[in-house]
Amino acid sequence: MAQSHSSSINYFGSANKVVYEGKDSTNPLAFKYYNPQEVIGGKTLKEHLRFSIAYWHTFTADGTDVFGAATMQRPWDHYKGMDLAKMRVEAAFEMFEKLDAPFFAFHDRDIAPEGSTLKETNQNLDMIMGMIKDYMRNSGVKLLWNTANMFTNPRFVHGAATSCNADVFAYAAAQVKKGLETAKELGAENYVFWGGREGYETLLNTDLKFELDNLARFMHMAVDYAKEIGYTGQFLIEPKPKEPTTHQYDTDAATTIAFLKQYGLDNHFKLNLEANHATLAGHTFEHELRMARVHGLLGSVDANQGHPLLGWDTDEFPTDLYSTTLAMYEILQNGGLGSGGLNFDAKVRRSSFEPDDLIYAHIAGMDAFARGLKVAHKLIEDRVFEDVIQHRYRSFTEGIGLEIIEGRANFHTLEQYALNHKSIKNESGRQEKLKAILNQYILEV
Amino acid sequence: MAQSHSSSINYFGSANKVVYEGKDSTNPLAFKYYNPQEVIGGKTLKEHLRFSIAYWHTFTADGTDVFGAATMQRPWDHYKGMDLAKMRVEAAFEMFEKLDAPFFAFHDRDIAPEGSTLKETNQNLDMIMGMIKDYMRNSGVKLLWNTANMFTNPRFVHGAATSCNADVFAYAAAQVKKGLETAKELGAENYVFWGGREGYETLLNTDLKFELDNLARFMHMAVDYAKEIGYTGQFLIEPKPKEPTTHQYDTDAATTIAFLKQYGLDNHFKLNLEANHATLAGHTFEHELRMARVHGLLGSVDANQGHPLLGWDTDEFPTDLYSTTLAMYEILQNGGLGSGGLNFDAKVRRSSFEPDDLIYAHIAGMDAFARGLKVAHKLIEDRVFEDVIQHRYRSFTEGIGLEIIEGRANFHTLEQYALNHKSIKNESGRQEKLKAILNQYILEV
Amino acid sequence: MAQSHSSSINYFGSANKVVYEGKDSTNPLAFKYYNPQEVIGGKTLKEHLRFSIAYWHTFTADGTDVFGAATMQRPWDHYKGMDLAKMRVEAAFEMFEKLDAPFFAFHDRDIAPEGSTLKETNQNLDMIMGMIKDYMRNSGVKLLWNTANMFTNPRFVHGAATSCNADVFAYAAAQVKKGLETAKELGAENYVFWGGREGYETLLNTDLKFELDNLARFMHMAVDYAKEIGYTGQFLIEPKPKEPTTHQYDTDAATTIAFLKQYGLDNHFKLNLEANHATLAGHTFEHELRMARVHGLLGSVDANQGHPLLGWDTDEFPTDLYSTTLAMYEILQNGGLGSGGLNFDAKVRRSSFEPDDLIYAHIAGMDAFARGLKVAHKLIEDRVFEDVIQHRYRSFTEGIGLEIIEGRANFHTLEQYALNHKSIKNESGRQEKLKAILNQYILEV
Amino acid sequence: MAQSHSSSINYFGSANKVVYEGKDSTNPLAFKYYNPQEVIGGKTLKEHLRFSIAYWHTFTADGTDVFGAATMQRPWDHYKGMDLAKMRVEAAFEMFEKLDAPFFAFHDRDIAPEGSTLKETNQNLDMIMGMIKDYMRNSGVKLLWNTANMFTNPRFVHGAATSCNADVFAYAAAQVKKGLETAKELGAENYVFWGGREGYETLLNTDLKFELDNLARFMHMAVDYAKEIGYTGQFLIEPKPKEPTTHQYDTDAATTIAFLKQYGLDNHFKLNLEANHATLAGHTFEHELRMARVHGLLGSVDANQGHPLLGWDTDEFPTDLYSTTLAMYEILQNGGLGSGGLNFDAKVRRSSFEPDDLIYAHIAGMDAFARGLKVAHKLIEDRVFEDVIQHRYRSFTEGIGLEIIEGRANFHTLEQYALNHKSIKNESGRQEKLKAILNQYILEV
């Protein structure tokens, strides 16, 4: 029986509803830069940013790391099974309310525990889904996306859709079938595929081609089933280069685009890009966003950041203003994220284990992206980089450059041109000058 | 006037013709494992390996590094301009002969210096090409591939085909036009495109989409021109993730495949994969070879290795037997490299500056790949990994697995199957056992 | 009541006692290169290598990783608490017997679970210690080293000796006090300090100097207490640069030596060097061994390897023959490891979850180090690298070089020498030639 | 004959004297945040920051990279030899004037070319030194530090003080002797040792202990000679982990401190810490500054930044406000840099080749550090992190904590305490909260 939010329990200690108090506020539990109703470029910050809270890092993660047991102090700690699942729903919607977060996201196994059989597992899901549906109706909070956790259970040790075990492929299919039904039931704006175990530990025992083919088969089945049940949310693939695998198949934006094109899936999927996954793959976050954008495949964003010196996925809350500014720059140039949003796929540090650390952390992230949005908007409004780029490539708007662009040039004509044009004059790329301007915008907007 | 090889000058000190003396030889100037005429799997080692010497690292590199001036002691050091170019041709073919290397590869600017105009530059090329053509005829050594150096001259500071300067695009087109004519003239088995400056230093001043479009336009012009002049050698793209750029567009195999498909070039190009570029992109060499192979795009190999702890392109000679074995495993599974070969894109260390270090280094690389070939051949012959893989994926040869492969399954049938199959049994991936077997094959074959 | 080994239970499936069958054996459960009784350089391989089994990775690790639940299938899985602890002792000594491993190592919390109080915890320890003591007596297997797990329990979230909480420092002291008593009780040859949480997540909330001072205070208390109870085993510090911390204080060999010298501890400690920690710190394993050796501080080795492309501690079993050879080279040059040994701080892959994978993995590691030992021994016996080095530095055995070494030179005399010696002649470092020789020794010894 | 600055030539194009115009200025050739005469904490920004221009990156670097020829357009390009050296002095002091930079730094070979003999080389040095001395007198600009370039010339291919060739050791000694005389002649505030080639390419041919001993011998000779000639400037060692070597001996702060202590040099040297070298060694810049500071060995700073995704030394101008703020935080806590300063060991990108790019770049760096200084000053003034830290470690100011600090505790007393104190209560480290505060200070100070 779905239970509306019992206001009696206060899950996040002293933190009341977080309000915007402006840049000079010294209240750590207030927004300094995220004023949800502030309008820029014709939309409110809330409409631009479409913040989403990640159920797993925020309500299920317990602070365990590779060398240590749980540290997180959560009011719902001592509950078990379905009671725990229900308490988490309550806590979640309390936080959504406190942060005025419009969206949330979850893996199936975040909201309801597996039963002893798949049938029981699905029943658990249905019960909690019902509860969530009520809370969504009462609060107005929407589901940005849901996904299937096909990496924690030992059955997925060799992968899910790319497992060498057909029974596992079948189980994964059943799990995503249920996931799409959940997405439709809760009106998820998107459905995400993150292939945490879709890769390999060693090539010595792996048929890479067979596994890629199976991954594509699986995706096509998902596309077909969504069509069949009338689920129209956007399918998203989330690239990551490694961890827990040695190599993960959808390594980065370009690799994922190659996979989608190779198997005729590029019309059905866009990309959900995470900052820390980008840097683990050796790219800046803005590079991955630009690659997806220029291919028309930028679907949504997992907002976080890695630590530049650590080679594993740290999923820190995004506070680097350079990263948030250049990310929002790409998102605004993309005309926004459509059905996507900024999902805080971020966890508090193991040593930030008190409940209100969750509030501080989301405030830090929301403020950093709000600031990034305003700076990016001003940079675009002032055509700071556009004018530089327009000027830089101007030689392609006339003469031989225009011939090249309009397909009227070939090796003959270009050789002739080169033979006749003894001197070539390049101009400085002005990187240092541009970085100084970027600093000034970040500080002064 | 092309000059046949003057046997009077001995460019590589004490090193005479390097012969195979077998594994117990203590002669550092003899092959221990590379016996060119030895036949395995119906082909001689020479036919399998198709070794190629890289003109740039071997005859033009002078040992300069980011912090130091030239160290290399070369008999042709004190020559300048076209005399230097001719001496290098002589030295090159002396080395090819000493090493019995069947192929070589060069950038245009390796063999002949730029003149003050493009016209003069092409004349210099023609002269040296004529000399090389004679030497090839006399020696039987073939050109594995040639390419254009569109990264050293300052005109390419912002890229070549992706330059923001149309005049540079034009010059690059003229240079590749000449390159294709050279390829045809010398019967190059392949023509390589390495986009050393095709990328960016910062996104702040870059129109990434425009530059990718231009790169594709350029490639199509090259395809068209090769067809026009009847040059049928295989076009190859060589991925590299960065250096000298911050980001290089054809980052790795998957990204390059995405680019080729995106712009309809995948029927015209294959990949030239270099070990050190693979590891700089965060992949093992065998991963990149596998990715290219399963997409039918494995064209040729630049044989070298990086240093696992150094974040720049060290281009060391390939001596790691794990890397050469697993690379040859992929190459044999590919049915060989067709028109491709193993080009030693490798340089002696700055501190290995004596002429005979070049011989020692090539012997080390040729022996390591000969050993790798024999071990890989035996692994395949004994179906060591095939049987493991066949056994691992056997559940897809019957029942629900076969339905999946044959497209007869969907989310409904798979859910039903999963609901009815309570327990899933996985088997160990046996990585440690396989690594022990690999060690035994490397040591005992 | 300590229980002697009940031979009824067979913990490792089909694996019987692993025997040496030689390099052509195809029995995966036999040694190919590790013949324990084979004598080289006057000592048996068993005496040279002093293999040790790591209790934590082998008997307590369950295959959990950052994204997944336990996968390991262990016969003792379904036991709990002290019954589980006893079963593990049985399983451990069965494996020591099967592998003829002379040593083992453990953290306190590996062998006995924490109770609800420190007192109860120590009682649990005493009980299991008693059982282990019996098994050691019956089997002859010795304890290479023990240590305290001061990183798993949430109390250590901010460190142990470097915690900002004095109560945690006190608890840690009590735990190491018990550890030293255990070491004495079981005759541990060494006692190890690995500061898994002795570092920081961020400098923003850290008093680095205070924490280093406290770490030193703690170490001095341990030195004092060992003296007090007459425990004469060697104290070892195990460097690691990060993970789980952002920065770990004893980062690498050099940093740890600096700490020991700074706080007057260098006479009481040596280093326990792990291969994967070396590469995470940006060094080769042989570099860290050389640094410790030349400072007279090489105490023991944690034998494993990382994956060169993965930025986290993978703790794979050591199978890379280059690493084992160059590691044994340093160890032999050190005159062996004294009271130290080769402890397999290595875990089977999460996907190698069957019990006999543990046997395959240890065989792979023991064979790889046996091979490395033989090759290193031959390299030293043939003075392969010594002669090269002796020749390279010969200019310091006479003339100005000898003056420098004997302290008879100064800037005046050296300037005069330089002014008078116009030309300086360097010789090649011959790296490629040496790598080819190393390959030949690895293959042919 | 030293020539005073001829105001006729304008080396940096349109850039006149750069003045402070405040944060809202849109003049790219003005300071937005660096107001030299502004006083905070009792000192002007100019006195706090002690900016220094690096002669090598600014006046001799030509834009060559590993794959490309020179790109830099410099008015002095077409001069050669000693004329070029003189033009550079003029250009240098014009820039110092335009930027109002109080200091500069150089390698010997930056200011004067080598002659055919050491004697001739020293004569060239003397001539240019004379000219520089005049310019310093006329301009008031001081020499922050000088050093010897013992890495470019091929003679140093195997190192300088750590070369295997005694003749090279002798030459290096003569070169540093001259360097110390230069330092005294020009009143250098410090003298720097950067061991670019003091390391190894491979351990296979290296006697690491012998080379470290020789490095120490060399440093002691330098200490002795400075005392002999009465040069009292601060000796500084600049750590770097690698590049151009595979391993460089003074790897990072901790390793260098270990070396200094091992060889009794720690009273004669402090550290010159460079941001990009810190990150190449796997540390944050603020970590290395903190390590040096708490050991009382923070001497000076090479101000620049690396690119987090590139594994080589990019030496970009420092524009990241997080890095400059946290660096200035450590410097202020150190009580400033004493005789040290902020030397821009930074180069414009190869594609920023126009003369005025040098001005833009220095403005960007000076503004970023000025802003960092103000923010750091405010953070310290408001005790933002001090109060957090003081609160965090308060348990060591009383009870058992105080006993520990005052050396009155031992394992017995601590065990007793731990046995009696059942529950341990830790508090959150508040990382996210602190990062949000840091952002607010960076934006709002």
PDB file of N, CA and C in Angstrom, chain D residues 358-380:
ATOM      1  N   LEU D 358      53.101  36.470 -25.698  1.00  0.00           N
ATOM      2  CA  LEU D 358      53.923  36.389 -24.471  1.00  0.00           C
ATOM      3  C   LEU D 358      53.367  37.339 -23.396  1.00  0.00           C
ATOM      4  N   ILE D 359      52.863  38.489 -23.860  1.00  0.00           N
ATOM      5  CA  ILE D 359      52.330  39.455 -22.895  1.00  0.00           C
ATOM      6  C   ILE D 359      50.983  38.954 -22.355  1.00  0.00           C
ATOM      7  N   TYR D 360      50.116  38.504 -23.303  1.00  0.00           N
ATOM      8  CA  TYR D 360      48.811  37.966 -22.859  1.00  0.00           C
ATOM      9  C   TYR D 360      49.016  36.866 -21.825  1.00  0.00           C
ATOM     10  N   ALA D 361      50.001  35.995 -22.130  1.00  0.00           N
ATOM     11  CA  ALA D 361      50.211  34.805 -21.280  1.00  0.00           C
ATOM     12  C   ALA D 361      50.652  35.229 -19.872  1.00  0.00           C
ATOM     13  N   HIS D 362      51.601  36.163 -19.812  1.00  0.00           N
ATOM     14  CA  HIS D 362      52.085  36.588 -18.484  1.00  0.00           C
ATOM     15  C   HIS D 362      50.985  37.334 -17.715  1.00  0.00           C
ATOM     16  N   ILE D 363      50.191  38.103 -18.451  1.00  0.00           N
ATOM     17  CA  ILE D 363      49.062  38.789 -17.781  1.00  0.00           C
ATOM     18  C   ILE D 363      48.125  37.752 -17.178  1.00  0.00           C
ATOM     19  N   ALA D 364      47.826  36.715 -17.977  1.00  0.00           N
ATOM     20  CA  ALA D 364      46.904  35.654 -17.497  1.00  0.00           C
ATOM     21  C   ALA D 364      47.459  35.031 -16.213  1.00  0.00           C
ATOM     22  N   GLY D 365      48.758  34.724 -16.212  1.00  0.00           N
ATOM     23  CA  GLY D 365      49.371  34.083 -15.047  1.00  0.00           C
ATOM     24  C   GLY D 365      49.451  35.015 -13.845  1.00  0.00           C
ATOM     25  N   MET D 366      49.838  36.269 -14.099  1.00  0.00           N
ATOM     26  CA  MET D 366      49.980  37.224 -12.985  1.00  0.00           C
ATOM     27  C   MET D 366      48.618  37.541 -12.368  1.00  0.00           C
ATOM     28  N   ASP D 367      47.604  37.670 -13.232  1.00  0.00           N
ATOM     29  CA  ASP D 367      46.247  37.915 -12.705  1.00  0.00           C
ATOM     30  C   ASP D 367      45.749  36.708 -11.895  1.00  0.00           C
ATOM     31  N   ALA D 368      45.999  35.501 -12.407  1.00  0.00           N
ATOM     32  CA  ALA D 368      45.510  34.287 -11.723  1.00  0.00           C
ATOM     33  C   ALA D 368      46.167  34.164 -10.342  1.00  0.00           C
ATOM     34  N   PHE D 369      47.469  34.509 -10.262  1.00  0.00           N
ATOM     35  CA  PHE D 369      48.133  34.401  -8.947  1.00  0.00           C
ATOM     36  C   PHE D 369      47.757  35.565  -8.029  1.00  0.00           C
ATOM     37  N   ALA D 370      47.516  36.726  -8.637  1.00  0.00           N
ATOM     38  CA  ALA D 370      47.079  37.860  -7.799  1.00  0.00           C
ATOM     39  C   ALA D 370      45.734  37.507  -7.162  1.00  0.00           C
ATOM     40  N   ARG D 371      44.825  36.973  -7.988  1.00  0.00           N
ATOM     41  CA  ARG D 371      43.509  36.576  -7.468  1.00  0.00           C
ATOM     42  C   ARG D 371      43.681  35.482  -6.397  1.00  0.00           C
ATOM     43  N   GLY D 372      44.552  34.517  -6.715  1.00  0.00           N
ATOM     44  CA  GLY D 372      44.791  33.431  -5.755  1.00  0.00           C
ATOM     45  C   GLY D 372      45.315  33.958  -4.425  1.00  0.00           C
ATOM     46  N   LEU D 373      46.195  34.937  -4.504  1.00  0.00           N
ATOM     47  CA  LEU D 373      46.764  35.550  -3.281  1.00  0.00           C
ATOM     48  C   LEU D 373      45.655  36.184  -2.436  1.00  0.00           C
ATOM     49  N   LYS D 374      44.789  36.967  -3.101  1.00  0.00           N
ATOM     50  CA  LYS D 374      43.726  37.663  -2.336  1.00  0.00           C
ATOM     51  C   LYS D 374      42.773  36.664  -1.693  1.00  0.00           C
ATOM     52  N   VAL D 375      42.419  35.639  -2.443  1.00  0.00           N
ATOM     53  CA  VAL D 375      41.485  34.641  -1.890  1.00  0.00           C
ATOM     54  C   VAL D 375      42.152  33.896  -0.729  1.00  0.00           C
ATOM     55  N   ALA D 376      43.402  33.497  -0.931  1.00  0.00           N
ATOM     56  CA  ALA D 376      44.124  32.745   0.122  1.00  0.00           C
ATOM     57  C   ALA D 376      44.256  33.611   1.381  1.00  0.00           C
ATOM     58  N   HIS D 377      44.582  34.885   1.143  1.00  0.00           N
ATOM     59  CA  HIS D 377      44.745  35.807   2.277  1.00  0.00           C
ATOM     60  C   HIS D 377      43.442  35.877   3.093  1.00  0.00           C
ATOM     61  N   LYS D 378      42.330  35.961   2.354  1.00  0.00           N
ATOM     62  CA  LYS D 378      41.018  36.090   3.046  1.00  0.00           C
ATOM     63  C   LYS D 378      40.678  34.792   3.785  1.00  0.00           C
ATOM     64  N   LEU D 379      40.957  33.672   3.137  1.00  0.00           N
ATOM     65  CA  LEU D 379      40.695  32.356   3.761  1.00  0.00           C
ATOM     66  C   LEU D 379      41.465  32.248   5.085  1.00  0.00           C
ATOM     67  N   ILE D 380      42.717  32.739   5.068  1.00  0.00           N
ATOM     68  CA  ILE D 380      43.548  32.653   6.279  1.00  0.00           C
ATOM     69  C   ILE D 380      43.035  33.657   7.307  1.00  0.00           C
TER      70      ILE D 380
END
